[in-house]
Coordinates of C-alpha atoms and ligand atoms in Angstrom, one line a residue:
M246 CA 0.0 0.0 0.0
Q247 CA 1.1 3.7 -0.5
S248 CA 2.4 5.4 2.5
I249 CA -0.8 7.2 3.6
A250 CA -2.9 4.1 3.6
N251 CA 0.0 2.2 5.3
E252 CA 0.3 4.9 7.9
I253 CA -3.3 4.8 8.8
Y254 CA -3.4 1.0 8.8
S255 CA -0.5 0.7 11.1
Q256 CA -2.1 3.2 13.5
V257 CA -5.4 1.2 13.3
T258 CA -3.7 -2.1 14.2
Q259 CA -1.7 -0.4 17.0
K260 CA -4.7 1.4 18.6
N261 CA -7.1 -1.6 18.2
P262 CA -4.9 -4.7 19.2
G263 CA -6.6 -8.1 18.6
E264 CA -9.5 -6.8 16.5
A265 CA -8.6 -9.0 13.5
E266 CA -12.0 -8.5 11.6
F267 CA -11.9 -4.7 12.0
H268 CA -8.3 -4.7 10.7
Q269 CA -9.3 -6.8 7.7
A270 CA -12.3 -4.6 6.8
V271 CA -10.1 -1.4 7.2
H272 CA -7.3 -2.9 5.2
E273 CA -9.5 -3.7 2.2
V274 CA -11.0 -0.2 2.1
L275 CA -7.5 1.5 2.4
H276 CA -6.2 -0.6 -0.3
S277 CA -9.0 0.7 -2.7
L278 CA -8.6 4.3 -1.5
E279 CA -5.0 4.5 -2.7
H280 CA -6.5 5.2 -6.1
V281 CA -8.1 8.4 -5.0
V282 CA -5.4 9.7 -2.6
D283 CA -3.9 11.8 -5.4
A284 CA -7.2 12.9 -6.9
Y285 CA -8.5 14.4 -3.7
P286 CA -5.6 15.9 -1.7
E287 CA -8.2 17.7 0.5
F288 CA -9.3 14.4 2.0
R289 CA -5.8 14.1 3.4
Y290 CA -5.8 17.6 4.7
H291 CA -9.0 17.2 6.5
K292 CA -7.9 13.9 8.0
I293 CA -11.0 12.1 6.6
L294 CA -9.5 8.6 6.8
D295 CA -8.0 9.1 10.3
R296 CA -11.5 10.2 11.4
M297 CA -13.4 7.4 9.6
V298 CA -11.6 4.6 11.3
E299 CA -12.4 6.0 14.8
P300 CA -16.1 5.3 15.8
E301 CA -18.0 8.3 16.8
R302 CA -19.2 6.4 19.8
I303 CA -19.1 2.8 21.2
I304 CA -21.5 1.8 23.8
T305 CA -21.0 -1.5 25.8
F306 CA -23.3 -2.6 28.4
R307 CA -24.4 -5.5 30.7
V308 CA -27.5 -7.4 29.8
P309 CA -28.9 -9.4 32.7
W310 CA -31.8 -11.8 32.2
V311 CA -33.4 -14.8 33.9
D312 CA -33.6 -18.1 31.9
D313 CA -36.3 -20.7 32.2
A314 CA -34.5 -22.5 35.0
E315 CA -34.7 -19.3 36.9
E316 CA -31.0 -18.7 36.8
L317 CA -29.5 -15.3 36.1
Q318 CA -27.5 -15.0 32.9
I319 CA -25.3 -12.1 31.9
N320 CA -24.5 -11.1 28.4
R321 CA -22.7 -8.2 26.8
G322 CA -24.5 -5.7 24.6
F323 CA -22.9 -3.4 22.1
R324 CA -23.7 -0.5 19.8
V325 CA -21.1 1.0 17.6
E326 CA -22.1 4.3 16.3
M327 CA -19.6 4.7 13.4
S328 CA -20.6 7.7 11.3
S329 CA -23.5 10.2 11.3
A330 CA -22.1 12.1 8.3
L331 CA -24.9 11.2 5.9
G332 CA -27.9 10.7 8.4
P333 CA -28.8 9.0 11.7
Y334 CA -26.8 5.9 12.5
K335 CA -28.4 2.9 10.9
G336 CA -27.4 -0.8 10.9
G337 CA -28.5 -4.1 12.3
L338 CA -28.2 -5.9 15.5
R339 CA -26.5 -9.4 15.7
F340 CA -27.2 -11.9 18.4
H341 CA -24.6 -14.7 18.2
A342 CA -22.2 -16.2 20.7
S343 CA -19.2 -15.0 18.6
V344 CA -20.1 -11.3 18.9
N345 CA -17.3 -9.2 20.2
Q346 CA -16.0 -5.6 19.6
S347 CA -13.9 -6.4 16.7
I348 CA -16.9 -8.0 14.9
M349 CA -19.2 -5.1 15.8
K350 CA -16.6 -2.5 14.5
F351 CA -16.0 -4.3 11.2
L352 CA -19.7 -4.5 10.6
A353 CA -20.3 -0.8 11.5
F354 CA -17.3 0.3 9.4
E355 CA -18.6 -1.6 6.3
Q356 CA -22.1 -0.3 7.0
V357 CA -21.0 3.3 6.6
F358 CA -19.9 2.7 3.0
K359 CA -22.9 0.5 2.1
N360 CA -25.4 3.0 3.4
S361 CA -23.6 5.8 1.4
L362 CA -24.0 3.6 -1.8
T363 CA -27.7 3.4 -1.3
G364 CA -28.0 7.2 -2.0
L365 CA -30.3 7.5 1.1
S366 CA -29.8 9.7 4.2
L367 CA -28.3 7.0 6.4
G368 CA -25.3 7.1 8.7
G369 CA -23.6 3.8 9.8
G370 CA -23.7 1.7 12.9
K371 CA -24.1 -1.8 14.2
G372 CA -24.8 -3.6 17.4
G373 CA -25.7 -6.9 19.1
S374 CA -24.8 -9.2 21.9
D375 CA -22.9 -12.4 22.5
F376 CA -26.3 -13.9 23.5
N377 CA -26.9 -17.2 21.6
P378 CA -30.6 -17.5 20.7
K379 CA -30.3 -21.1 19.6
G380 CA -32.3 -23.5 21.8
K381 CA -33.7 -20.7 23.8
S382 CA -37.6 -20.6 24.5
D383 CA -39.6 -17.7 23.1
L384 CA -39.9 -16.3 26.7
E385 CA -36.2 -16.4 27.2
V386 CA -35.7 -14.6 24.0
M387 CA -38.3 -12.1 25.1
R388 CA -36.7 -11.5 28.5
F389 CA -33.3 -11.0 26.9
C390 CA -34.6 -8.6 24.3
Q391 CA -36.5 -6.5 26.9
S392 CA -33.4 -6.4 29.0
F393 CA -31.2 -5.5 26.1
M394 CA -33.5 -2.6 25.1
T395 CA -33.8 -1.4 28.7
E396 CA -30.3 -0.2 28.2
L397 CA -30.2 0.5 24.5
Y398 CA -33.3 2.7 24.4
R399 CA -31.4 5.7 25.8
H400 CA -29.0 5.7 22.9
I401 CA -31.3 5.3 20.0
G402 CA -34.2 7.1 18.3
E403 CA -35.9 7.6 15.1
N404 CA -33.7 10.6 14.3
T405 CA -30.6 9.4 16.2
D406 CA -29.9 5.7 15.6
I407 CA -32.3 3.1 14.0
P408 CA -31.2 -0.5 14.6
A409 CA -32.6 -3.4 12.5
G410 CA -32.0 -7.3 12.2
D411 CA -28.9 -9.2 11.4
I412 CA -27.8 -12.7 12.4
G413 CA -30.0 -14.1 15.1
V414 CA -32.3 -11.1 15.0
G415 CA -35.5 -11.4 12.9
G416 CA -39.1 -10.4 13.1
R417 CA -39.6 -12.0 16.5
E418 CA -36.6 -10.2 18.2
I419 CA -37.5 -6.9 16.5
G420 CA -41.0 -7.2 17.9
F421 CA -39.9 -7.9 21.4
M422 CA -37.5 -5.0 21.3
F423 CA -39.9 -2.6 19.7
G424 CA -42.5 -3.4 22.4
Q425 CA -40.0 -2.6 25.2
Y426 CA -38.9 0.6 23.5
K427 CA -42.6 1.8 23.2
R428 CA -43.2 0.9 26.8
I429 CA -40.3 2.8 28.1
K430 CA -40.6 5.9 26.0
N431 CA -44.4 5.9 25.6
Q432 CA -43.8 6.6 21.9
F433 CA -44.7 4.7 18.8
T434 CA -42.1 5.7 16.3
G435 CA -39.9 4.1 13.6
V436 CA -37.0 3.5 15.9
L437 CA -36.4 0.0 14.6
T438 CA -36.8 -1.3 11.0
G439 CA -37.8 -4.8 10.1
K440 CA -41.1 -4.3 12.0
G441 CA -44.2 -6.4 11.4
L442 CA -46.3 -5.2 8.4
E443 CA -49.3 -4.3 10.6
W444 CA -47.3 -2.1 13.0
G445 CA -45.0 0.0 10.9
G446 CA -43.1 -2.4 8.8
S447 CA -42.5 -2.3 5.1
N448 CA -43.4 -4.7 2.4
I449 CA -40.5 -6.5 0.9
R450 CA -38.2 -5.8 3.9
P451 CA -37.8 -9.5 4.9
E452 CA -37.0 -10.3 1.2
A453 CA -34.9 -7.2 0.5
T454 CA -31.4 -8.4 1.0
G455 CA -31.8 -11.6 -0.9
Y456 CA -33.8 -10.0 -3.7
G457 CA -31.4 -7.1 -3.9
L458 CA -28.4 -9.4 -4.1
I459 CA -30.0 -11.2 -7.1
Y460 CA -30.9 -7.9 -8.8
F461 CA -27.3 -6.8 -8.4
S462 CA -26.1 -10.2 -9.8
Q463 CA -28.5 -9.7 -12.8
N464 CA -26.9 -6.3 -13.4
M465 CA -23.4 -7.8 -13.3
L466 CA -24.3 -10.7 -15.7
E467 CA -25.8 -8.1 -18.1
T468 CA -22.5 -6.5 -18.6
R469 CA -21.5 -9.9 -20.2
S470 CA -24.8 -10.3 -22.0
D471 CA -25.7 -13.2 -19.7
T472 CA -28.6 -14.1 -17.4
L473 CA -29.3 -16.4 -14.4
E474 CA -31.6 -18.6 -16.2
G475 CA -30.4 -22.3 -16.0
K476 CA -27.3 -21.4 -13.9
N477 CA -26.3 -23.8 -11.1
C478 CA -26.1 -21.9 -7.9
L479 CA -24.5 -22.6 -4.5
I480 CA -25.9 -20.8 -1.4
S481 CA -24.5 -21.0 2.1
G482 CA -26.6 -20.2 5.2
S483 CA -30.3 -20.8 5.5
G484 CA -31.5 -17.7 7.3
N485 CA -33.2 -14.6 6.1
V486 CA -30.7 -13.7 3.3
A487 CA -30.1 -17.2 2.0
L488 CA -33.8 -18.1 1.7
Y489 CA -34.9 -15.1 -0.1
T490 CA -31.9 -15.3 -2.4
A491 CA -33.1 -18.7 -3.4
E492 CA -36.7 -17.6 -3.9
K493 CA -35.6 -14.9 -6.4
L494 CA -33.2 -17.3 -8.1
L495 CA -36.0 -19.8 -8.6
E496 CA -38.2 -17.1 -10.0
L497 CA -35.5 -16.4 -12.6
G498 CA -35.1 -20.0 -13.6
A499 CA -31.8 -20.7 -11.8
K500 CA -31.1 -24.0 -10.1
V501 CA -30.3 -23.9 -6.3
L502 CA -28.1 -26.8 -5.1
T503 CA -27.2 -26.1 -1.5
F504 CA -27.9 -24.5 1.9
S505 CA -26.1 -24.7 5.1
D506 CA -26.1 -23.8 8.8
S507 CA -23.4 -23.8 11.5
N508 CA -23.6 -27.6 11.8
G509 CA -23.3 -28.6 8.1
F510 CA -24.7 -28.3 4.6
I511 CA -27.1 -30.0 2.3
H512 CA -26.5 -30.7 -1.4
D513 CA -29.5 -31.6 -3.5
P514 CA -28.2 -32.5 -7.0
Y515 CA -31.7 -32.3 -8.6
G516 CA -32.2 -28.8 -7.3
I517 CA -34.2 -27.2 -4.5
D518 CA -37.4 -26.2 -6.2
R519 CA -40.3 -24.1 -4.8
E520 CA -41.9 -26.9 -2.8
K521 CA -38.6 -27.9 -1.2
L522 CA -37.8 -24.3 -0.4
D523 CA -41.2 -23.9 1.3
F524 CA -40.3 -26.9 3.4
I525 CA -37.0 -25.3 4.4
M526 CA -38.7 -21.9 5.1
Q527 CA -41.1 -23.7 7.5
L528 CA -38.3 -25.7 9.1
K529 CA -36.1 -22.7 9.7
N530 CA -38.5 -19.8 10.3
I531 CA -41.3 -21.7 12.2
R532 CA -39.9 -24.8 13.7
R533 CA -36.4 -23.3 14.1
G534 CA -34.9 -26.7 13.2
R535 CA -31.6 -27.6 11.6
I536 CA -30.9 -27.9 7.9
A537 CA -29.9 -31.6 8.4
E538 CA -33.6 -32.4 8.6
Y539 CA -33.9 -31.8 4.9
I540 CA -32.5 -35.2 4.1
E541 CA -35.1 -36.9 6.3
K542 CA -37.7 -35.7 3.8
Y543 CA -35.7 -35.6 0.7
K544 CA -33.8 -38.8 0.9
H545 CA -31.9 -38.5 -2.4
A546 CA -30.1 -35.3 -1.1
H547 CA -26.8 -35.4 0.9
Y548 CA -25.8 -33.9 4.2
Y549 CA -22.3 -33.0 5.1
P550 CA -21.6 -32.1 8.8
V551 CA -19.0 -29.4 9.3
E552 CA -15.5 -30.8 9.8
F553 CA -13.4 -28.3 11.6
S554 CA -10.2 -30.2 10.7
R555 CA -10.6 -29.4 7.0
D556 CA -8.8 -26.4 5.5
Y557 CA -11.6 -25.8 3.0
N558 CA -15.4 -26.0 3.0
P559 CA -16.7 -28.8 0.7
L560 CA -19.7 -26.8 -0.1
W561 CA -17.6 -24.5 -2.3
A562 CA -16.1 -27.4 -4.1
I563 CA -19.4 -28.5 -5.7
P564 CA -19.2 -27.5 -9.4
A565 CA -21.5 -24.4 -10.1
D566 CA -21.8 -21.3 -12.1
C567 CA -22.7 -18.9 -9.3
A568 CA -21.9 -18.7 -5.6
F569 CA -23.8 -16.7 -3.0
P570 CA -22.2 -16.8 0.4
C571 CA -25.1 -15.8 2.8
A572 CA -24.0 -17.0 6.3
T573 CA -21.2 -15.2 7.9
Q574 CA -17.7 -13.5 7.7
N575 CA -14.7 -15.2 6.2
E576 CA -16.6 -18.3 5.1
I577 CA -14.8 -18.4 1.7
N578 CA -11.0 -18.7 2.2
E579 CA -8.2 -18.9 -0.4
K580 CA -8.7 -22.6 -0.9
D581 CA -12.4 -22.2 -1.2
A582 CA -11.9 -19.6 -3.8
Q583 CA -9.5 -21.9 -5.7
N584 CA -12.0 -24.6 -5.7
L585 CA -14.8 -22.4 -7.0
L586 CA -12.5 -21.1 -9.8
A587 CA -11.2 -24.6 -10.7
N588 CA -14.9 -25.5 -11.3
G589 CA -15.4 -22.5 -13.5
V590 CA -17.5 -20.2 -11.4
L591 CA -18.6 -17.1 -13.3
L592 CA -20.0 -15.0 -10.5
V593 CA -19.6 -14.7 -6.8
A594 CA -22.0 -12.3 -5.0
E595 CA -21.9 -11.8 -1.4
G596 CA -25.1 -11.8 0.7
A597 CA -23.2 -12.0 4.0
N598 CA -20.9 -9.2 5.2
M599 CA -17.2 -9.8 4.4
P600 CA -17.7 -13.5 3.7
T601 CA -14.5 -13.8 1.6
T602 CA -11.0 -13.5 3.1
E603 CA -8.6 -11.0 1.4
E604 CA -6.7 -13.8 -0.4
G605 CA -10.0 -15.2 -1.8
V606 CA -11.0 -11.7 -2.9
N607 CA -7.7 -11.2 -4.7
L608 CA -8.0 -14.4 -6.5
F609 CA -11.5 -13.7 -7.8
I610 CA -10.3 -10.2 -9.0
D611 CA -7.1 -11.6 -10.7
K612 CA -9.2 -14.2 -12.5
G613 CA -11.6 -11.5 -13.8
I614 CA -14.9 -13.3 -12.7
L615 CA -17.9 -11.2 -11.8
Y616 CA -17.2 -10.7 -8.0
G617 CA -19.8 -8.5 -6.2
P618 CA -18.6 -7.4 -2.7
A619 CA -21.0 -7.3 0.2
K620 CA -21.2 -3.5 0.6
A621 CA -22.6 -3.2 -2.8
T622 CA -24.5 -6.5 -3.3
N623 CA -26.2 -6.8 0.1
A624 CA -27.3 -3.2 0.4
G625 CA -30.8 -3.9 -0.6
G626 CA -31.7 -4.8 3.0
V627 CA -30.6 -1.5 4.5
A628 CA -32.0 0.3 1.5
V629 CA -35.5 -1.1 2.2
S630 CA -35.0 -0.2 5.8
G631 CA -34.4 3.4 4.6
L632 CA -37.7 3.1 2.7
E633 CA -39.4 1.7 5.8
M634 CA -38.2 4.9 7.7
S635 CA -39.7 7.1 5.0
Q636 CA -43.0 5.3 5.1
N637 CA -43.0 5.6 8.9
S638 CA -42.3 9.4 8.7
A639 CA -45.2 9.8 6.2
R640 CA -47.4 7.3 8.2
L641 CA -47.9 5.4 5.0
L642 CA -47.6 1.8 3.7
W643 CA -46.2 1.4 0.1
T644 CA -47.4 -1.6 -2.0
R645 CA -45.2 -4.6 -2.6
S646 CA -44.7 -3.6 -6.2
K647 CA -43.7 0.0 -5.3
V648 CA -41.1 -1.1 -2.8
D649 CA -39.8 -3.8 -5.1
S650 CA -39.4 -1.4 -8.0
E651 CA -37.7 1.1 -5.7
L652 CA -35.3 -1.7 -4.5
K653 CA -34.5 -2.6 -8.2
N654 CA -33.7 1.0 -9.0
I655 CA -31.4 1.4 -6.0
M656 CA -29.5 -1.9 -6.8
K657 CA -29.1 -0.7 -10.4
R658 CA -27.9 2.7 -9.3
I659 CA -25.3 1.1 -6.9
H660 CA -24.2 -1.2 -9.8
G661 CA -23.8 1.8 -12.0
L662 CA -21.9 3.8 -9.4
C663 CA -19.4 0.9 -8.8
L664 CA -18.8 0.5 -12.5
E665 CA -18.3 4.2 -12.9
S666 CA -15.9 4.6 -10.0
S667 CA -13.9 1.5 -10.9
E668 CA -13.5 2.8 -14.5
R669 CA -12.5 6.3 -13.3
Y670 CA -10.0 5.4 -10.7
S671 CA -9.1 1.6 -11.0
T672 CA -10.1 -1.1 -13.4
K673 CA -13.5 -1.1 -15.0
G674 CA -15.4 -4.1 -13.4
N675 CA -13.4 -4.2 -10.2
Y676 CA -16.5 -3.9 -8.0
V677 CA -14.5 -3.9 -4.8
D678 CA -12.6 -0.6 -5.7
G679 CA -15.7 0.7 -7.2
A680 CA -17.8 0.2 -4.2
N681 CA -15.2 1.4 -1.7
I682 CA -14.4 4.6 -3.6
A683 CA -18.0 5.6 -4.4
G684 CA -19.2 4.8 -0.9
F685 CA -16.2 6.8 0.5
V686 CA -16.3 9.9 -1.6
R687 CA -19.9 10.7 -0.6
V688 CA -19.2 10.4 3.2
A689 CA -15.9 12.2 2.8
E690 CA -17.5 15.2 1.1
A691 CA -20.2 15.4 3.7
M692 CA -17.5 15.4 6.5
I693 CA -15.7 18.3 4.9
D694 CA -19.0 20.2 4.7
Q695 CA -19.8 19.6 8.3
G696 CA -16.4 20.8 9.8
Y697 CA -14.2 19.0 12.3
V698 CA -16.5 16.7 14.2
Ligands
LIG143 P1 -30.0 -15.3 10.0 O1 -29.6 -15.4 11.4 O2 -31.3 -15.3 9.5 O3 -29.2 -16.5 9.3 C1 -27.9 -16.7 9.4 C2 -27.5 -18.1 8.8 O4 -26.1 -18.2 8.7 C3 -28.0 -19.3 9.5 O5 -28.2 -20.3 8.6 C4 -26.8 -19.7 10.4 O6 -26.7 -20.9 10.9 C5 -25.6 -19.3 9.5 N1 -24.5 -18.9 10.3 C6 -24.5 -17.8 11.1 N2 -23.3 -17.7 11.7 C7 -22.5 -18.8 11.3 C8 -21.3 -19.3 11.6 N3 -20.5 -18.7 12.4 N4 -20.9 -20.5 10.9 C9 -21.7 -21.0 10.0 N5 -23.0 -20.6 9.8 C10 -23.4 -19.5 10.4 O7 -29.1 -14.0 9.5 P2 -29.2 -13.3 8.1 O8 -29.6 -14.3 7.0 O9 -30.0 -12.0 8.4 O10 -27.6 -12.8 7.9 C11 -26.7 -13.6 7.1 C12 -25.5 -12.7 6.7 O11 -26.1 -11.7 5.9 C13 -24.9 -12.0 7.7 O12 -23.5 -11.9 7.4 C14 -25.5 -10.7 7.9 O13 -24.6 -9.7 8.4 C15 -25.7 -10.3 6.4 N6 -26.7 -9.4 6.1 C16 -28.0 -9.5 6.6 C17 -28.9 -8.5 6.3 C18 -30.3 -8.5 6.8 O14 -31.1 -7.7 6.4 N7 -30.7 -9.5 7.6 C19 -28.6 -7.4 5.4 C20 -27.3 -7.4 4.9 C21 -26.4 -8.4 5.2 P3 -27.1 -21.3 12.3 O15 -28.7 -21.2 12.4 O16 -26.6 -22.6 12.6 O17 -26.5 -20.2 13.2
LIG144 O1 -25.8 -5.7 7.3 C1 -26.8 -5.1 7.1 O2 -26.9 -4.2 6.2 C2 -28.0 -5.3 7.8 N1 -28.0 -6.2 8.7 C3 -29.3 -4.5 7.7 C4 -29.2 -3.2 8.3 C5 -30.5 -2.4 8.4 O3 -30.5 -1.4 9.1 O4 -31.5 -2.8 7.8

């Protein structure tokens, strides 16, 4: 890296020891921004990069709750308010045992660029807890959510910071947290997004990340006069993003071969059709079961439990045209990327945040495949959250077709911005540089306008 990027990166690693995921996210962005350092000397003068790697505020708090055995449990809650340059802090809440400050900061950092790309008035933040919702009863989840919100409420608000869902936080958790916020504040406001349709939610919000991912993929394929029809597709994860990614792929005539969870993955060589997808949606969303149960019903399919001893994930070694990682960070390493490329993958588009390691990303870029980085490709979720906020402010509910067409437009605009920025500053079609640069420039200009804050 050039000296300025190097200098900032070494400060970040020194000031934030042990935060590997945060270092990784910052490193990738700084690498792309080398291309604009000379074009915008004012960014250096105003110390934009130095400010952007320092969160505006980090809140950490204790979350006590009582489990069904009447034992007191203590978890740690976080909210990282990264940047308010473009609007109120906006970003999801993750409930997962692995949550720590590094993961929260990498997600909040990425969110700033992603939200900027949407073109909406959204700052960036992220939060969550190391609470593990798996195997907990509804009442345990409710008690946890109420306790979490009993502290969080004082830091958020419809014009201040608007959380939403992420891993482990879906409609059920948003409902419990919204109820508690309303009770404490005595206000019915759009303080959270991802709400139920009857009480302030938006049409298409549950589908938005997955649908947006596929709209962006269509835009990428169009640059090569290609479509998704008939393409063999690999999907990891089996949560919100994965399932609606599959739904849109099926609608467009693609073939879905896999889903996974943290215990293993299923491979259905005949393809997971609409009926099979309905079974999985019921299994995951209603029964909260494990993906392994798929092979009990569809006996021709295969199940592969996770083997932690392996240096690659066999899911990514299945021959396919397209891959959609939709589970978690760093789920595609260098070896996985090699396996995908060896099987002739044409497109990799990220539903999860930072699912590919830097070595994997570099391989995809070097080989010139269509590689869509998370900040651009999964921005549909937060974009529709932004539309939910607009509907809440106007006290209106837009139709499904209106929200869907807005989502399509936003994804198309982001795709165009990425191409344009990559062409101007880097290599046309390098969506990583394109997304980082386009996302950054908008935030940087707003920061200059707003003075030294
Ligand atoms: P869900 O909780 O609905 O689903 C997560 C899925 O990923 C589950 O199948 C889960 O399996 C699997 N998973 C989670 N952590 C791990 C892990 N450490 N190892 C293996 N599998 C894992 O979350 P979402 O679908 O909402 O989120 C998926 C990804 O998409 C995340 O990276 C999130 O940040 C990103 N994202 C989400 C958006 C949204 O609007 N929801 C928007 C943009 C990005 P298991 O059940 O076993 O844990
Ligand atoms: O990573 C993400 O963009 C999300 N989890 C969605 C954030 C939001 O505010 O809708």
